XYZ file of C-alpha atoms in Angstrom:
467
model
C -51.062 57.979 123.488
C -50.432 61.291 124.845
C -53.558 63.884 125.169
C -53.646 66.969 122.629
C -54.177 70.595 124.030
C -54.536 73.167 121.216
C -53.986 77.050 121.473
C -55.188 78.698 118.854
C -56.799 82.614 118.016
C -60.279 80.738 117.349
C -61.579 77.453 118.380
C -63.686 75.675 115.883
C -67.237 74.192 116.622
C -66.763 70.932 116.465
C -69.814 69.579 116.175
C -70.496 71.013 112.871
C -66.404 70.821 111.791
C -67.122 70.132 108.253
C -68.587 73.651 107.846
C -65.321 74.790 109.325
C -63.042 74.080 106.848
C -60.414 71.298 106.631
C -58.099 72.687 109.095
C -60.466 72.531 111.976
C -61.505 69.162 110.304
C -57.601 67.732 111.059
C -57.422 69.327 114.139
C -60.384 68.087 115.304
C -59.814 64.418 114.886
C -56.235 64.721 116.205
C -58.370 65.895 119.348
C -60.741 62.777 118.863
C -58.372 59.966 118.274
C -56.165 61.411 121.416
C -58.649 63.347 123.302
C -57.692 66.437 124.838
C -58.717 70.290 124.815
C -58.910 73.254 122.211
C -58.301 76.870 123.890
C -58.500 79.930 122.082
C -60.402 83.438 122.366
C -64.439 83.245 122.743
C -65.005 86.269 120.275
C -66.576 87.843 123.061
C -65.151 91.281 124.131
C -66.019 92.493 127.476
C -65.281 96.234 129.254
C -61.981 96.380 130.702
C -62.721 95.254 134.580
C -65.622 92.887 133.885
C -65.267 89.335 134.403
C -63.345 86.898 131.917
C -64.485 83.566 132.830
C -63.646 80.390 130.909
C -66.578 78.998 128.845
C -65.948 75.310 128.981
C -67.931 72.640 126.850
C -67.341 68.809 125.883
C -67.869 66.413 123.669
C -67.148 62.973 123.895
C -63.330 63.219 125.146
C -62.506 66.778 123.895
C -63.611 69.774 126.043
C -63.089 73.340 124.447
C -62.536 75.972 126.612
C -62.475 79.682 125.352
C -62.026 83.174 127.297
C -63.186 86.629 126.457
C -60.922 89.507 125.850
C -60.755 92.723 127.886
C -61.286 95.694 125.689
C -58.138 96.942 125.910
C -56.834 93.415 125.002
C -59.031 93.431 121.938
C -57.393 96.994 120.823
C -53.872 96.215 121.434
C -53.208 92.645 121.381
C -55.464 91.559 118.619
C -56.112 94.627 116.626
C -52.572 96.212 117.586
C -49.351 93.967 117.925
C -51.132 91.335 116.080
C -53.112 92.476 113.028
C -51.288 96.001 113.110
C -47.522 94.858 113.868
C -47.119 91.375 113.165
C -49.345 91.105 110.028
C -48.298 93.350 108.249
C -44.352 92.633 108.815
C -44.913 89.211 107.835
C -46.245 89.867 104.794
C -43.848 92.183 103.790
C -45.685 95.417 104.440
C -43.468 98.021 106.326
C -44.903 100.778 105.292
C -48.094 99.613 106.964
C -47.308 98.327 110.265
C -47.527 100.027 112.954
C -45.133 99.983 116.173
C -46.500 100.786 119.737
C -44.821 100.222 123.492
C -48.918 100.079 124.366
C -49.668 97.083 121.319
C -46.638 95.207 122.802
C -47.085 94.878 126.225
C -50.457 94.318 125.831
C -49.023 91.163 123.317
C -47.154 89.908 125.880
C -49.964 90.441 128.966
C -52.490 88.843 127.453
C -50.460 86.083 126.366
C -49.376 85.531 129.632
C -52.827 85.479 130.804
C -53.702 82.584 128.421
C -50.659 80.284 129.934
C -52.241 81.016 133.233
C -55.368 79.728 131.711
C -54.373 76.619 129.787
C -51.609 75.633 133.152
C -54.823 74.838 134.699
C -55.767 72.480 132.392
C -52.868 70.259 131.693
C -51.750 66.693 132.930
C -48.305 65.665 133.320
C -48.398 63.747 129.619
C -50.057 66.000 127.526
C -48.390 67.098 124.494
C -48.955 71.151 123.273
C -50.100 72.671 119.960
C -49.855 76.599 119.656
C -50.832 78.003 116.430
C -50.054 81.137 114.720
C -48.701 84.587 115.146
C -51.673 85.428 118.384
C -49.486 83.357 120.164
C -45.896 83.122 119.462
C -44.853 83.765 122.966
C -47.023 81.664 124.216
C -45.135 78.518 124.813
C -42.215 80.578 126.868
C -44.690 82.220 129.171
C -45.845 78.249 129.831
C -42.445 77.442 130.091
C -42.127 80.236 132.991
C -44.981 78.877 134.533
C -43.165 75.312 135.062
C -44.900 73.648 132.301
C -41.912 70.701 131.151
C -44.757 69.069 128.699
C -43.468 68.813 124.776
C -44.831 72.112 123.087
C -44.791 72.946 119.533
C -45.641 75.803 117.489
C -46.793 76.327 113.445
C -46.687 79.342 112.249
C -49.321 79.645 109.349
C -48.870 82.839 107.984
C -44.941 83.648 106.102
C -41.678 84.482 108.122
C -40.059 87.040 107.327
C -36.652 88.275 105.944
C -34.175 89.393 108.313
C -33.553 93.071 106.484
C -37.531 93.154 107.506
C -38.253 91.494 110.790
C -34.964 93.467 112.447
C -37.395 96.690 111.374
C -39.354 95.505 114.666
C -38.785 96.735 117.786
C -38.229 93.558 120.768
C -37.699 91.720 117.678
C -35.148 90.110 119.706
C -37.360 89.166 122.529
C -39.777 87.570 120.240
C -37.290 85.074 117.941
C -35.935 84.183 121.588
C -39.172 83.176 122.986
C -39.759 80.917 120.091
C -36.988 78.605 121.379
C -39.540 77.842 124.201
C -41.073 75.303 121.257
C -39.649 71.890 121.148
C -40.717 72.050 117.189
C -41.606 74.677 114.874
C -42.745 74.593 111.988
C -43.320 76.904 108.668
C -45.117 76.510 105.865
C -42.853 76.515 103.066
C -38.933 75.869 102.663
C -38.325 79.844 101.828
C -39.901 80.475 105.688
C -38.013 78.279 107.298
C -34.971 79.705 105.788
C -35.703 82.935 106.499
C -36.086 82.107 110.040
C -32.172 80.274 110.014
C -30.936 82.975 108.123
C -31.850 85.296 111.199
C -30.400 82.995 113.442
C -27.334 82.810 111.516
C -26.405 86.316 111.721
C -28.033 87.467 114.625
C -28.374 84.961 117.492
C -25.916 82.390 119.154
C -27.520 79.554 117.728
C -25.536 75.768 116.907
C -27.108 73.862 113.636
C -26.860 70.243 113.884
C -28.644 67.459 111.417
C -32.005 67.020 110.770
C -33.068 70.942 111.019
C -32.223 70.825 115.208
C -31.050 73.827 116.766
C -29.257 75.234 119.580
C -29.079 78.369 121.258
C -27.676 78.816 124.840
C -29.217 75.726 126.936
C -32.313 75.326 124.381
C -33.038 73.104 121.506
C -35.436 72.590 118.848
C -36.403 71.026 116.055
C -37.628 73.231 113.160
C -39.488 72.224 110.078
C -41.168 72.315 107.041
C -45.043 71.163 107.050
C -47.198 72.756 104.405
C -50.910 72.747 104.768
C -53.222 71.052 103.199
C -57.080 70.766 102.882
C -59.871 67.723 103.223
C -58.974 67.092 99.789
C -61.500 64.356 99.755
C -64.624 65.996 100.979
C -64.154 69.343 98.813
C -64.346 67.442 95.859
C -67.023 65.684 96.867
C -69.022 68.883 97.265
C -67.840 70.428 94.172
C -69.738 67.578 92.548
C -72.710 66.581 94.834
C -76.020 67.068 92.680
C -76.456 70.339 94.266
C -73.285 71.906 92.691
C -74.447 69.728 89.689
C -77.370 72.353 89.657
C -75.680 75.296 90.036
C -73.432 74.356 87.564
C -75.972 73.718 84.655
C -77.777 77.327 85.584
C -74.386 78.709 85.150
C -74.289 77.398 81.574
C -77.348 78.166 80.873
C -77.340 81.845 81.719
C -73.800 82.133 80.479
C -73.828 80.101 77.734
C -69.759 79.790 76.390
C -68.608 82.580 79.189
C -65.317 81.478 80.142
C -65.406 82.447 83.540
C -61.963 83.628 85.751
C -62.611 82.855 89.655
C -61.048 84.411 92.890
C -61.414 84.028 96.222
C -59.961 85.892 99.065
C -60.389 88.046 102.245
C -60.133 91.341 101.354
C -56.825 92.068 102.420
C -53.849 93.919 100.908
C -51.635 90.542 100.862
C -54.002 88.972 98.228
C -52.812 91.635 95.245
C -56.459 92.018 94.157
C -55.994 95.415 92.498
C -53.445 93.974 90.732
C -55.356 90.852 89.512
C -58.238 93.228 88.652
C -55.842 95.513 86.779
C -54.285 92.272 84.919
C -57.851 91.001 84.047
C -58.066 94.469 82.158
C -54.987 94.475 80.329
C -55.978 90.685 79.263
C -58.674 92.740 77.699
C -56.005 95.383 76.195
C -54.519 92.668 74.851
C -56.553 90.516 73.267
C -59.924 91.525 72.844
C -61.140 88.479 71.388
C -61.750 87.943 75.215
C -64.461 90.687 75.169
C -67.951 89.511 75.352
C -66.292 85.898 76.203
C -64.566 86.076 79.327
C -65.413 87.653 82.522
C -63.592 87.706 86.417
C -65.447 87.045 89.224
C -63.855 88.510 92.343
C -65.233 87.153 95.566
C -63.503 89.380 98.346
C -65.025 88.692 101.629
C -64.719 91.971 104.271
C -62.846 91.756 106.961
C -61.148 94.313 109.559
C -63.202 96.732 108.346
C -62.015 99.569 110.766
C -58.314 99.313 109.527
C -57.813 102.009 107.068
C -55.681 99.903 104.718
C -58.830 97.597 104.222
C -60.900 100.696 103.936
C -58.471 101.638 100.630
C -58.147 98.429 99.027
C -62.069 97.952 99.190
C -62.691 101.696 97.679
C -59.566 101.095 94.936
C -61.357 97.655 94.039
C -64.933 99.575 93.838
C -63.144 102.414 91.934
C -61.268 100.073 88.998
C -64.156 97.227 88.673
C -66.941 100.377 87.540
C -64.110 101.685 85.526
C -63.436 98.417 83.715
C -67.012 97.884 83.198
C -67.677 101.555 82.340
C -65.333 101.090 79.744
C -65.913 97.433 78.219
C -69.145 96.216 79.619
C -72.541 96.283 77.952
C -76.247 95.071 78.244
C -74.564 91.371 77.743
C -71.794 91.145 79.321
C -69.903 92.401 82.234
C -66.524 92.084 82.601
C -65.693 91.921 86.311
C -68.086 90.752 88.643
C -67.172 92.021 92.377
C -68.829 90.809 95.354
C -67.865 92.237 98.544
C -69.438 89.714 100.883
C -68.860 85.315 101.812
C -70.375 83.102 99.959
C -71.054 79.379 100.653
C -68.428 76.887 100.866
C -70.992 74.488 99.013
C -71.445 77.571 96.429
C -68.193 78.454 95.575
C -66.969 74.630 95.401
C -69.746 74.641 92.655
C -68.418 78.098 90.952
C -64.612 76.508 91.047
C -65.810 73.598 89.587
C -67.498 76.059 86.814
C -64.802 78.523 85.659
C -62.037 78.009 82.959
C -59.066 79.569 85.305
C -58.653 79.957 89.043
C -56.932 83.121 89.203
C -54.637 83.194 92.839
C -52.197 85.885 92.684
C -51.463 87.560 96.444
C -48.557 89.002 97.088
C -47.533 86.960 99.684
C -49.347 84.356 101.364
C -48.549 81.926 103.798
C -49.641 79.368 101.958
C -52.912 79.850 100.080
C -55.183 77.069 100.307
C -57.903 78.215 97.434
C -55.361 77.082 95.261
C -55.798 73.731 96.183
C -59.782 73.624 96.696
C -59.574 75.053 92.479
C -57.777 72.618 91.512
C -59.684 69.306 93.804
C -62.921 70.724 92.125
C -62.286 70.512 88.692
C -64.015 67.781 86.237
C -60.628 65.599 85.749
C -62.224 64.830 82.457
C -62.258 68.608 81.369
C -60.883 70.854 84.401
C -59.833 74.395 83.998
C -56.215 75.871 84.530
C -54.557 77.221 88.346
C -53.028 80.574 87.318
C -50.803 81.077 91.023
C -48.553 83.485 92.242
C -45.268 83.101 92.942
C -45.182 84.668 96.131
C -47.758 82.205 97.359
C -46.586 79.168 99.454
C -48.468 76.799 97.116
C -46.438 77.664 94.445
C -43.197 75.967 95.807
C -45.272 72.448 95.102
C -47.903 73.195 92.878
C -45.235 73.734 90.303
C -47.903 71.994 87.269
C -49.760 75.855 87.631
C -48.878 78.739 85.606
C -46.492 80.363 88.175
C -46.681 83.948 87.751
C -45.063 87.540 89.293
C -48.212 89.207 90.644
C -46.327 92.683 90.098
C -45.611 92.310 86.375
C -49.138 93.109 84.668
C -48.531 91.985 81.341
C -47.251 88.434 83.113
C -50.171 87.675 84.388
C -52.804 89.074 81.618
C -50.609 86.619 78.877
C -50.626 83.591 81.839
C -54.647 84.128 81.499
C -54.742 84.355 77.777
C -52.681 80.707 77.627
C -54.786 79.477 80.056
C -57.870 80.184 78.314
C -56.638 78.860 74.813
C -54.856 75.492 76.856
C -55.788 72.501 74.895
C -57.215 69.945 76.674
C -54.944 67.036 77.250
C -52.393 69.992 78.563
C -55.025 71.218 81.121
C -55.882 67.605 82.053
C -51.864 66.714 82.631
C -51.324 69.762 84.882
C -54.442 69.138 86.961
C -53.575 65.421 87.041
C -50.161 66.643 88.685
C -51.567 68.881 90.826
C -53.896 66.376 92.565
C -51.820 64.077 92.832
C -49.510 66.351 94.956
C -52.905 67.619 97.081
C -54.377 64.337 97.727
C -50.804 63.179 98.689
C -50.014 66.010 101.071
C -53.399 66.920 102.644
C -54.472 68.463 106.344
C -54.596 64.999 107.617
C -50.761 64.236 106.750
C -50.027 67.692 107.830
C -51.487 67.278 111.390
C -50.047 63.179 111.343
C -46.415 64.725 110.525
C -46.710 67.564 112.482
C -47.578 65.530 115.762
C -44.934 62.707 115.153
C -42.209 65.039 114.680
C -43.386 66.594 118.081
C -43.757 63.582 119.832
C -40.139 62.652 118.802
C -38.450 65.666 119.622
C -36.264 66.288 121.964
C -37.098 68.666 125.218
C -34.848 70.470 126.838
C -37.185 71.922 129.608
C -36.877 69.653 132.647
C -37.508 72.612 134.966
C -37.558 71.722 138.599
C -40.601 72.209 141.052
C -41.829 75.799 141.379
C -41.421 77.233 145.161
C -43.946 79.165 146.645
């Protein structure tokens, strides 16, 4: 069996993995069963000039090795042409990216610098994992390097449409350094056909069977491989005695509360204005939900310096003390916001809890709160998945109340026939819907991800570098 080398933004602890979440969980024994080595950024920044040493550390038969970035790398790579370029075109947002000579070349430096980094580390059979938008040229600056090893790339976050990606400048450069991958793979079907759709009408690309492509002298196999989560182990935390606490002291301050749950980061993909203003017209509505339902918004900061975030948090602060200005008395409060993280082992217990898990972003890659809802429910009695449309869950969760994020009055009815379900229909739907998670979770995702690399075909059988 071949050895594993990972590239990701973030490497994962991973002696304490199960606090990581399932993804680093998969990953993690992938690296185990094979051994093999996880690179990715330290999180340390340093002053442009200092040293950047690798830290290296192993366990058992996986080493981890992770770099510092320069602080010019940390302004223009990671907070530029990746959270200020690419983010924001992948999700959609146009009107919030921001283009910059200085954000790409930094982009393509510093990834350049990492395949100088991992080259050092490979053997002759080692197979290559890159994830995520960081590093989407990664794999061609190996390739330039001489590296001949079978490399593939999964892209966790959506792909654009053509009428948007074309918006970027070099967009060229960067769909033509993904056919440096021997696989790629997407999260949903819609992704993947963006990404052909692009190729169709802009690049000189052959499709043959089985989702293999051709352009010039390079092939590769792209794919559909949603994630999923350690299906398993979140339910058993969402009902391990502790949760069974918090649970009762849940019911027994909020006696008959019917409680609407969401999780996110706060970030302008996850449409949490618009779930807040949806919670209110629920209220508009029907207002036999006064005094008997309530939202709980758990948005956990993040990129704090970026102005957008800076909005969404003071629009969120600005409609939750309006709602509850308005509505809310010694009792009751309608929306509960909390603006920090909480627990995995909590908020397992607080899914398990609440009557509807509210998951309506805008666009999401694929959204994996929807499935930790659903795994935590009491199968005898569970509560209802309200999910957007524009998530990537929703093209197989189909057993949730699919709704348009956008349309107000959608989504504020979806919560009002969620909260009235009866209970054989909420036990069918969640039936369904674990069925599908437990079939399809981060362990079959990193087992069909690897086989399908393992068995594609390379095309890179670059001779010996001269000096």
């Amino acid at each position: 069996m071949s050895r594993l080398v990972v590239a990701s933004n973030r490497v994962a602890d991973l002696s304490v993995a199960k606090q990581s979440g399932g993804l680093a969980v998969a990953v993690g024994e992938a690296l185990r069963q094979r051994g093999g080595v996880w690179f990715g950024w330290s999180g340390d920044v340093v002053e442009d000039g200092e040293p950047d040493v690798p830290t290296t550390t192993s366990l058992d038969n996986v080493t981890t090795v992770t770099v510092p970035l320069s602080r010019s790398e940390f302004e223009n790579y990671y907070h530029g042409f990746a959270n200020r370029t690419l983010w924001p075109v992948c999700h959609y947002r146009l009107d919030l990216a921001e283009f910059s000579n200085e954000f790409l070349e930094s982009y393509r430096h510093t990834n350049a610098r990492f395949a100088a980094e991992i080259e050092k580390l490979l053997l002759p059979d080692d197979i290559l994992w890159i994830h995520d938008f960081h590093l989407i040229p990664l794999g061609s600056e190996l390739r330039k390097r001489g590296v001949t090893q079978r490399i593939g790339f999964f892209l966790h976050i959506p792909f654009p449409p053509i009428e948007i990606l074309t918006a970027t400048p070099e967009h060229e450069w960067l769909i033509d350094s993904i056919f440096a991958y021997d696989l790629v793979g997407f999260q949903t079907q819609t992704d993947l056909n963006n990404f052909k759709r692009y190729l169709l009408q802009l690049g000189n690309t052959t499709f043959l069977p089985l989702d293999r492509l051709i352009c010039g002298d390079r092939e590769l196999t792209a794919g559909v491989f949603p994630v999923g989560i350690d299906a398993d182990h979140f339910a058993e935390v969402a009902h391990s005695p502790q949760s069974d606490r918090i649970v009762e002291s849940m019911k027994v301050r909020d006696p008959g509360l019917a409680l609407i749950i969401g999780v996110d980061r706060l970030d302008y993909s996850k449409g949490l204005p618009e779930r807040v203003r949806a919670f209110e017209r629920l209220l508009e509505l029907h207002p036999e939900w006064r005094n008997a339902a309530s939202l709980m918004q758990v948005a956990q900061p993040t990129r704090e310096d970026v102005d957008a975030y800076v909005d969404i948090r003071e629009e969120l602060e600005r409609l939750t003390g309006a709602i509850n200005g308005r509505y809310g008395n010694f009792d009751w409060t309608p929306v509960r916001y909390i603006n920090r993280s909480v627990e995995r082992d909590r908020l397992a217990a607080i899914f398990r809890a609440s009557r509807i898990g509210l998951v309506t972003p805008v666009r999401d890659g694929m959204n994996l709160v929807a499935k930790e809802y659903v795994v935590a429910q009491d199968p005898d009695d569970p509560g209802v998945l309200v999910l957007s449309k524009f998530a990537g869950a929703a093209e197989t969760l189909t057993e949730a109340l699919i709704v348009n994020p956008f349309d107000t009055d959608e989504v504020a009815e979806a919560l009002h026939a969620a909260l009235i379900m009866h209970q054989s229909e909420r036990k069918h739907r969640n039936y369904a819907l674990r069925t599908k998670i437990n079939n399809f979770d981060v362990f079959k995702w990193q087992k069909d991800f690897l086989t399908a690399l393992e068995h594609s075909r390379t095309s890179y059988l670059i001779p010996e570098r001269t000096a």
